[in-house]
Short mmCIF file of C-alpha atoms in Angstrom, two decimals:
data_model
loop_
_atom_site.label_atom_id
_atom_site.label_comp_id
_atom_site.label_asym_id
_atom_site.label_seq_id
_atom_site.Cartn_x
_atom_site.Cartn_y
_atom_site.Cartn_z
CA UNK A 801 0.00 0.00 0.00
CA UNK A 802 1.80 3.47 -1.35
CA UNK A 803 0.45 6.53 1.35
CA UNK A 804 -1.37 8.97 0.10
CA UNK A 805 0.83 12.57 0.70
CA UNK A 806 -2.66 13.75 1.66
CA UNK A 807 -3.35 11.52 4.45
CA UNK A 808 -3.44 14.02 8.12
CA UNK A 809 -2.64 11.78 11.12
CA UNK A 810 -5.85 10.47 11.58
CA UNK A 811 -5.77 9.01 8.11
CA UNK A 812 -2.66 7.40 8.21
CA UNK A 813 -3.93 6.04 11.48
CA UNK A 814 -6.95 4.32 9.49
CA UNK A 815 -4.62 3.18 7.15
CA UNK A 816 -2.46 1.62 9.31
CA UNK A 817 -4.80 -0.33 11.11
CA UNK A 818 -6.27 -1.63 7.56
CA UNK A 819 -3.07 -2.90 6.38
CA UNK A 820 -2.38 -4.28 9.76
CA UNK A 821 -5.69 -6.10 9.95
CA UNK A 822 -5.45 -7.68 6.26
CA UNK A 823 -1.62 -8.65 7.47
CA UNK A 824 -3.40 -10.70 10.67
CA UNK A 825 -1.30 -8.32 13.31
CA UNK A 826 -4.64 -6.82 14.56
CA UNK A 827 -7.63 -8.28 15.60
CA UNK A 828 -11.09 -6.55 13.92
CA UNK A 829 -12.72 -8.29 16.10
CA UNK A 830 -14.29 -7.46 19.13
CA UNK A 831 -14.58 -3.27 17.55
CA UNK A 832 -12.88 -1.94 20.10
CA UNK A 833 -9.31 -3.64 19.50
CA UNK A 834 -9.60 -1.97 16.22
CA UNK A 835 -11.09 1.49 17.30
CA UNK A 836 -8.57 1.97 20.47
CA UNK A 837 -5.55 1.32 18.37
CA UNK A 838 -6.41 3.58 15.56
CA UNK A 839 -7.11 6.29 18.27
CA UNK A 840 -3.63 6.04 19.97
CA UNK A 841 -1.60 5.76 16.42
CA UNK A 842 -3.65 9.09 16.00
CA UNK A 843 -2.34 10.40 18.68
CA UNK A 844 1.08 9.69 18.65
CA UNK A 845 1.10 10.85 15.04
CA UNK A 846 -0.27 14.04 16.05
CA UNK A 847 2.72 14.27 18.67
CA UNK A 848 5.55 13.43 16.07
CA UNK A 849 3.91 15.28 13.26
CA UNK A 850 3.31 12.38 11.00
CA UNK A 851 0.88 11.92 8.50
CA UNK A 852 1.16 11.28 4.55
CA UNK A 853 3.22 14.38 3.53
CA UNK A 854 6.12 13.81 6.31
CA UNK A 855 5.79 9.46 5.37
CA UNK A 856 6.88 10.96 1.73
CA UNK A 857 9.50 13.62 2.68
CA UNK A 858 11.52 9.78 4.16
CA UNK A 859 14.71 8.88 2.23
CA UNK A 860 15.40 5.99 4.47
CA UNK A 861 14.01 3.93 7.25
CA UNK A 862 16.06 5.32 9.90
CA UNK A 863 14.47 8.53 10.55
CA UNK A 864 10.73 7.28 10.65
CA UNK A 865 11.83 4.52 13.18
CA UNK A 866 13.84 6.83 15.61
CA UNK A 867 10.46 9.10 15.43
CA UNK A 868 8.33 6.79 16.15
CA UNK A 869 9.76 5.18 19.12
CA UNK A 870 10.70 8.07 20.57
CA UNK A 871 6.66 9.10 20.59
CA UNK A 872 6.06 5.46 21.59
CA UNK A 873 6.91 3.79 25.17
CA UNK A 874 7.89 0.51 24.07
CA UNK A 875 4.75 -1.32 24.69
CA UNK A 876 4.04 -4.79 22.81
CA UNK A 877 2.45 -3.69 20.07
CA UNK A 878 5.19 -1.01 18.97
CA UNK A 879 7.06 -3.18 17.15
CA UNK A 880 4.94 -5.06 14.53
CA UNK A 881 3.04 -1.60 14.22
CA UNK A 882 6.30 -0.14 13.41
CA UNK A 883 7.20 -2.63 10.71
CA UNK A 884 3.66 -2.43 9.63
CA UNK A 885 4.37 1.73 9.25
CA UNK A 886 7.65 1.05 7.51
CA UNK A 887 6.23 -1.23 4.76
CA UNK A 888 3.72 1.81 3.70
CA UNK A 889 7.18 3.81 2.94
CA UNK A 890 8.01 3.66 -0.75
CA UNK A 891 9.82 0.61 -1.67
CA UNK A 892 13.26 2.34 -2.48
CA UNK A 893 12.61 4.10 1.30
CA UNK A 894 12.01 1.31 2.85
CA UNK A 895 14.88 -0.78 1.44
CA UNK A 896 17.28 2.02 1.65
CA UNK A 897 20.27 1.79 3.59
CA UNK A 898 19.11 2.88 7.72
CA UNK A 899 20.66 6.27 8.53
CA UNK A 900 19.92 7.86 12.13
CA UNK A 901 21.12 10.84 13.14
CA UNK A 902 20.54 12.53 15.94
CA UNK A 903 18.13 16.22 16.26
CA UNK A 904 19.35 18.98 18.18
CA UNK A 905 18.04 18.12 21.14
CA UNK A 906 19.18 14.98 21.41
CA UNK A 907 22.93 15.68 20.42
CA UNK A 908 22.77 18.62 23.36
CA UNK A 909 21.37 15.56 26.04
CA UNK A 910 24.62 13.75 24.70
CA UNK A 911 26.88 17.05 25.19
CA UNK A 912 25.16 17.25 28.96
CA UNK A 913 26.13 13.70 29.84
CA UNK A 914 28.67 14.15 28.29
CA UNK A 915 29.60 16.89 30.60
CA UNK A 916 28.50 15.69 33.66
CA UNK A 917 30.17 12.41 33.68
CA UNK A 918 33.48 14.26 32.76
CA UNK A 919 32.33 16.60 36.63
CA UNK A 920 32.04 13.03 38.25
CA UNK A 921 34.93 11.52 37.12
CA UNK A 922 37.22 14.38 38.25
CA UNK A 923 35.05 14.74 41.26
CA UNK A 924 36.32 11.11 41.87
CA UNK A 925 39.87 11.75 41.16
CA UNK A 926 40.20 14.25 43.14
CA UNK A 927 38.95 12.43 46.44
CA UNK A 928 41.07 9.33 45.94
CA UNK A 929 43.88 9.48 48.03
CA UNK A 930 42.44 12.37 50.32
CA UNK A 931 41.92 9.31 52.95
CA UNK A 932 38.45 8.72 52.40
CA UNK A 933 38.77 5.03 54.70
CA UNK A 934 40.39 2.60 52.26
CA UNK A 935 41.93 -0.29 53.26
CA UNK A 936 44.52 0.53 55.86
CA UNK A 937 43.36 4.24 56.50
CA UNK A 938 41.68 5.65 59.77
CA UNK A 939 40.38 8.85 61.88
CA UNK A 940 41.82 9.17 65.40
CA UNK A 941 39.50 9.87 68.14
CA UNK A 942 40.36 13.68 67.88
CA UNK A 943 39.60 13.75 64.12
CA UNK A 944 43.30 13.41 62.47
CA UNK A 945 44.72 11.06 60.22
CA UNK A 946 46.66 8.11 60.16
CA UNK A 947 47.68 4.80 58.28
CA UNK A 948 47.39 1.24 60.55
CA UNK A 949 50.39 -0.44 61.14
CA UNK A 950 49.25 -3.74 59.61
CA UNK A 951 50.47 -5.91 62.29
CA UNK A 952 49.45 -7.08 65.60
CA UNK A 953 49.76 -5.35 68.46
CA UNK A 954 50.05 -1.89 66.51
CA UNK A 955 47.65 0.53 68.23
#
């Protein structure tokens, strides 16, 4: 099935859940299986922005995948209505080398761990060997520092 560049969310919704139900990965039957999932894909369409125009504007698989699950919270039925979604792309799309890159926001979450691991790690070098009580260290009873003497009888 090619999508239709018109299609808004809700269409491509509809759409999805035909060619899912002719494929056998959802039920028609009892109504509601049918008329809940159609409502959430609408939904999380209207949160990416997808609909037939954006399915079109694809080049690869990559982007439409990293999209989708990030709209999506890994629930069972993300990932057969995923590959349902990719086989609507075009057929050069969807067999089209995968290429993900990351959006702005995503590469500025990187640069922030990034950063903050970096502030832990020195954090960490920086108390090692300040006697924080490894093996052989200890605090007097008036609060100064000392090593143990190892042996017996050392006080």
């Amino acid at each position: 099935m090619s999508v239709n560049p018109a299609w808004g969310t809700a269409d491509l919704a509809r759409e999805l859940c035909n060619q899912m139900i002719e494929s056998g990965t959802l039920k028609s039957k009892p109504a509601f299986i049918r008329s809940d999932r159609e409502t959430k894909l609408a939904e999380v369409f209207e949160g990416c922005g997808l609909d037939g125009q954006k399915m079109m504007s694809f080049s690869n698989p990559g982007p439409l995948e990293t999209l989708f699950r990030k709209h999506t919270n890994c629930e069972v039925w993300v990932e057969p209505t995923l590959l349902a979604l990719l086989a609507m792309l075009p057929r050069e799309v969807a067999t089209a080398k995968k290429v993900v890159e990351m959006d702005e926001e995503t590469k500025r979450e990187m640069e922030d761990a990034k950063n903050k691991s970096s502030q832990l790690q020195a954090m960490r070098d920086r108390d090692r060997g300040k006697g924080k009580g490894g093996k052989g260290e200890f605090f007097d009873d008036e609060g100064g520092y000392g090593r143990g003497g190892g042996g017996k009888g050392n006080s």
